[in-house]
């Protein structure tokens, strides 16, 4: 591929990225307007289905995001002798600390390497003009 083709692709990517940003903002604005018009309670989980006279159906699924303070949960479990309940009520998701992994001795990381799956992720692109 020559330089001119790559520059054209980069410009088209910038245009597509901006169109995507505008489309997402517009979709969210419309969803907010429909939520307000239908009286959706954002603090309540569940599914609502609204049938419109023109034959359209609007299905709204409301969710509440929950975050767990792992240290606090373990502290409360120990305080109330409920350590056995932790595994039943919470999923514990170990995540690799790459900075620590890289600093650790090779013989230690070699042991744990069998517990780690590595697969390529999608590359992330940023395209800007020189002035930016």
PDB file of C-alpha atoms in Angstrom:
ATOM      1  CA  UNK A   1       0.000   0.000   0.000  1.00  0.00           C
ATOM      2  CA  UNK A   2       1.477   3.374  -0.887  1.00  0.00           C
ATOM      3  CA  UNK A   3       1.517   6.513   1.254  1.00  0.00           C
ATOM      4  CA  UNK A   4      -1.372   8.221  -0.584  1.00  0.00           C
ATOM      5  CA  UNK A   5      -3.712   5.279   0.061  1.00  0.00           C
ATOM      6  CA  UNK A   6      -2.752   5.246   3.743  1.00  0.00           C
ATOM      7  CA  UNK A   7      -3.376   8.967   4.116  1.00  0.00           C
ATOM      8  CA  UNK A   8      -6.801   8.573   2.471  1.00  0.00           C
ATOM      9  CA  UNK A   9      -7.638   5.701   4.846  1.00  0.00           C
ATOM     10  CA  UNK A  10      -6.526   7.788   7.834  1.00  0.00           C
ATOM     11  CA  UNK A  11      -8.728  10.711   6.778  1.00  0.00           C
ATOM     12  CA  UNK A  12     -11.695   8.397   6.196  1.00  0.00           C
ATOM     13  CA  UNK A  13     -11.089   6.857   9.629  1.00  0.00           C
ATOM     14  CA  UNK A  14     -11.190  10.337  11.211  1.00  0.00           C
ATOM     15  CA  UNK A  15     -14.469  11.090   9.433  1.00  0.00           C
ATOM     16  CA  UNK A  16     -15.979   7.751  10.476  1.00  0.00           C
ATOM     17  CA  UNK A  17     -14.861   8.254  14.088  1.00  0.00           C
ATOM     18  CA  UNK A  18     -16.515  11.676  14.206  1.00  0.00           C
ATOM     19  CA  UNK A  19     -19.704  10.345  12.582  1.00  0.00           C
ATOM     20  CA  UNK A  20     -19.733   7.549  15.169  1.00  0.00           C
ATOM     21  CA  UNK A  21     -19.357  10.055  18.040  1.00  0.00           C
ATOM     22  CA  UNK A  22     -22.208  12.191  16.667  1.00  0.00           C
ATOM     23  CA  UNK A  23     -24.450   9.146  16.110  1.00  0.00           C
ATOM     24  CA  UNK A  24     -23.874   7.815  19.643  1.00  0.00           C
ATOM     25  CA  UNK A  25     -24.611  11.238  21.151  1.00  0.00           C
ATOM     26  CA  UNK A  26     -27.824  11.536  19.106  1.00  0.00           C
ATOM     27  CA  UNK A  27     -28.950   7.991  20.011  1.00  0.00           C
ATOM     28  CA  UNK A  28     -28.369   8.665  23.717  1.00  0.00           C
ATOM     29  CA  UNK A  29     -30.250  11.952  23.510  1.00  0.00           C
ATOM     30  CA  UNK A  30     -33.231  10.159  21.912  1.00  0.00           C
ATOM     31  CA  UNK A  31     -33.087   7.398  24.552  1.00  0.00           C
ATOM     32  CA  UNK A  32     -33.124  10.044  27.302  1.00  0.00           C
ATOM     33  CA  UNK A  33     -36.137  11.741  25.716  1.00  0.00           C
ATOM     34  CA  UNK A  34     -38.004   8.415  25.434  1.00  0.00           C
ATOM     35  CA  UNK A  35     -37.124   7.527  29.034  1.00  0.00           C
ATOM     36  CA  UNK A  36     -38.503  10.863  30.220  1.00  0.00           C
ATOM     37  CA  UNK A  37     -41.640  10.564  28.074  1.00  0.00           C
ATOM     38  CA  UNK A  38     -42.322   7.045  29.384  1.00  0.00           C
ATOM     39  CA  UNK A  39     -41.495   7.882  33.006  1.00  0.00           C
ATOM     40  CA  UNK A  40     -38.718   5.308  33.308  1.00  0.00           C
ATOM     41  CA  UNK A  41     -37.397   5.084  36.869  1.00  0.00           C
ATOM     42  CA  UNK A  42     -33.602   4.823  36.490  1.00  0.00           C
ATOM     43  CA  UNK A  43     -33.285   3.671  40.118  1.00  0.00           C
ATOM     44  CA  UNK A  44     -35.392   0.562  39.458  1.00  0.00           C
ATOM     45  CA  UNK A  45     -34.189  -2.600  37.730  1.00  0.00           C
ATOM     46  CA  UNK A  46     -36.387  -4.421  35.301  1.00  0.00           C
ATOM     47  CA  UNK A  47     -37.825  -4.558  31.820  1.00  0.00           C
ATOM     48  CA  UNK A  48     -40.583  -2.363  30.477  1.00  0.00           C
ATOM     49  CA  UNK A  49     -42.292  -2.869  27.143  1.00  0.00           C
ATOM     50  CA  UNK A  50     -44.356  -0.129  25.569  1.00  0.00           C
ATOM     51  CA  UNK A  51     -46.505  -0.726  22.484  1.00  0.00           C
ATOM     52  CA  UNK A  52     -47.146   2.307  20.347  1.00  0.00           C
ATOM     53  CA  UNK A  53     -50.334   2.742  18.279  1.00  0.00           C
ATOM     54  CA  UNK A  54     -48.307   2.733  15.054  1.00  0.00           C
ATOM     55  CA  UNK A  55     -47.152  -0.822  15.761  1.00  0.00           C
ATOM     56  CA  UNK A  56     -43.727  -0.007  17.187  1.00  0.00           C
ATOM     57  CA  UNK A  57     -42.604  -1.654  20.400  1.00  0.00           C
ATOM     58  CA  UNK A  58     -40.140   0.015  22.766  1.00  0.00           C
ATOM     59  CA  UNK A  59     -38.410  -2.373  25.172  1.00  0.00           C
ATOM     60  CA  UNK A  60     -36.359  -0.766  27.929  1.00  0.00           C
ATOM     61  CA  UNK A  61     -34.109  -2.811  30.194  1.00  0.00           C
ATOM     62  CA  UNK A  62     -32.957  -0.893  33.266  1.00  0.00           C
ATOM     63  CA  UNK A  63     -29.960  -2.115  35.203  1.00  0.00           C
ATOM     64  CA  UNK A  64     -28.143  -0.966  38.292  1.00  0.00           C
ATOM     65  CA  UNK A  65     -24.364  -1.136  38.154  1.00  0.00           C
ATOM     66  CA  UNK A  66     -22.823  -2.661  41.252  1.00  0.00           C
ATOM     67  CA  UNK A  67     -19.197  -2.400  42.312  1.00  0.00           C
ATOM     68  CA  UNK A  68     -17.717  -4.394  45.170  1.00  0.00           C
ATOM     69  CA  UNK A  69     -15.057  -3.115  47.530  1.00  0.00           C
ATOM     70  CA  UNK A  70     -13.238  -6.453  47.948  1.00  0.00           C
ATOM     71  CA  UNK A  71     -11.286  -5.320  51.005  1.00  0.00           C
ATOM     72  CA  UNK A  72     -14.452  -4.081  52.740  1.00  0.00           C
ATOM     73  CA  UNK A  73     -16.342  -7.297  51.889  1.00  0.00           C
ATOM     74  CA  UNK A  74     -13.530  -9.421  53.345  1.00  0.00           C
ATOM     75  CA  UNK A  75     -13.356  -7.193  56.411  1.00  0.00           C
ATOM     76  CA  UNK A  76     -17.120  -7.509  57.004  1.00  0.00           C
ATOM     77  CA  UNK A  77     -16.995 -11.266  56.445  1.00  0.00           C
ATOM     78  CA  UNK A  78     -14.232 -11.641  59.045  1.00  0.00           C
ATOM     79  CA  UNK A  79     -16.043  -9.338  61.478  1.00  0.00           C
ATOM     80  CA  UNK A  80     -19.261 -11.390  61.232  1.00  0.00           C
ATOM     81  CA  UNK A  81     -17.649 -14.812  60.759  1.00  0.00           C
ATOM     82  CA  UNK A  82     -19.072 -15.117  57.234  1.00  0.00           C
ATOM     83  CA  UNK A  83     -15.897 -15.950  55.256  1.00  0.00           C
ATOM     84  CA  UNK A  84     -17.644 -19.013  53.786  1.00  0.00           C
ATOM     85  CA  UNK A  85     -20.341 -16.779  52.282  1.00  0.00           C
ATOM     86  CA  UNK A  86     -17.838 -14.769  50.231  1.00  0.00           C
ATOM     87  CA  UNK A  87     -17.447 -17.446  47.559  1.00  0.00           C
ATOM     88  CA  UNK A  88     -21.209 -17.895  47.274  1.00  0.00           C
ATOM     89  CA  UNK A  89     -22.111 -14.201  47.066  1.00  0.00           C
ATOM     90  CA  UNK A  90     -19.191 -12.757  45.138  1.00  0.00           C
ATOM     91  CA  UNK A  91     -17.037 -13.723  42.159  1.00  0.00           C
ATOM     92  CA  UNK A  92     -13.374 -13.056  42.704  1.00  0.00           C
ATOM     93  CA  UNK A  93     -11.659 -12.082  39.502  1.00  0.00           C
ATOM     94  CA  UNK A  94      -7.890 -12.119  39.694  1.00  0.00           C
ATOM     95  CA  UNK A  95      -6.251  -9.670  37.341  1.00  0.00           C
ATOM     96  CA  UNK A  96      -2.631  -9.606  36.341  1.00  0.00           C
ATOM     97  CA  UNK A  97      -0.489  -6.696  37.489  1.00  0.00           C
ATOM     98  CA  UNK A  98       1.827  -6.432  34.482  1.00  0.00           C
ATOM     99  CA  UNK A  99       4.276  -4.067  36.182  1.00  0.00           C
ATOM    100  CA  UNK A 100       4.742  -6.536  39.058  1.00  0.00           C
ATOM    101  CA  UNK A 101       4.759  -9.510  36.647  1.00  0.00           C
ATOM    102  CA  UNK A 102       7.601  -7.982  34.635  1.00  0.00           C
ATOM    103  CA  UNK A 103       9.613  -7.285  37.791  1.00  0.00           C
ATOM    104  CA  UNK A 104       9.087 -10.740  39.305  1.00  0.00           C
ATOM    105  CA  UNK A 105      11.744 -13.467  38.967  1.00  0.00           C
ATOM    106  CA  UNK A 106      11.318 -15.574  35.825  1.00  0.00           C
ATOM    107  CA  UNK A 107      11.145 -18.803  37.836  1.00  0.00           C
ATOM    108  CA  UNK A 108       8.118 -17.450  39.728  1.00  0.00           C
ATOM    109  CA  UNK A 109       6.252 -16.162  36.650  1.00  0.00           C
ATOM    110  CA  UNK A 110       7.014 -19.431  34.841  1.00  0.00           C
ATOM    111  CA  UNK A 111       5.056 -21.301  37.510  1.00  0.00           C
ATOM    112  CA  UNK A 112       2.011 -19.023  37.155  1.00  0.00           C
ATOM    113  CA  UNK A 113       2.212 -18.740  33.360  1.00  0.00           C
ATOM    114  CA  UNK A 114       0.021 -21.835  33.031  1.00  0.00           C
ATOM    115  CA  UNK A 115      -2.795 -19.937  34.773  1.00  0.00           C
ATOM    116  CA  UNK A 116      -2.642 -16.971  32.409  1.00  0.00           C
ATOM    117  CA  UNK A 117      -4.183 -16.930  28.956  1.00  0.00           C
ATOM    118  CA  UNK A 118      -2.797 -14.411  26.495  1.00  0.00           C
ATOM    119  CA  UNK A 119      -4.557 -13.463  23.281  1.00  0.00           C
ATOM    120  CA  UNK A 120      -4.177 -10.450  21.037  1.00  0.00           C
ATOM    121  CA  UNK A 121      -6.598  -7.601  21.523  1.00  0.00           C
ATOM    122  CA  UNK A 122      -7.924  -5.230  18.914  1.00  0.00           C
ATOM    123  CA  UNK A 123      -5.417  -2.458  18.204  1.00  0.00           C
ATOM    124  CA  UNK A 124      -6.382   1.010  19.292  1.00  0.00           C
ATOM    125  CA  UNK A 125      -5.942   3.873  16.834  1.00  0.00           C
ATOM    126  CA  UNK A 126      -5.525   7.595  17.337  1.00  0.00           C
ATOM    127  CA  UNK A 127      -5.096   9.740  14.277  1.00  0.00           C
ATOM    128  CA  UNK A 128      -4.417  13.440  14.643  1.00  0.00           C
ATOM    129  CA  UNK A 129      -2.921  16.205  12.612  1.00  0.00           C
ATOM    130  CA  UNK A 130       0.561  17.460  13.489  1.00  0.00           C
ATOM    131  CA  UNK A 131      -0.884  20.621  15.080  1.00  0.00           C
ATOM    132  CA  UNK A 132      -2.890  18.550  17.572  1.00  0.00           C
TER     133      UNK A 132
END
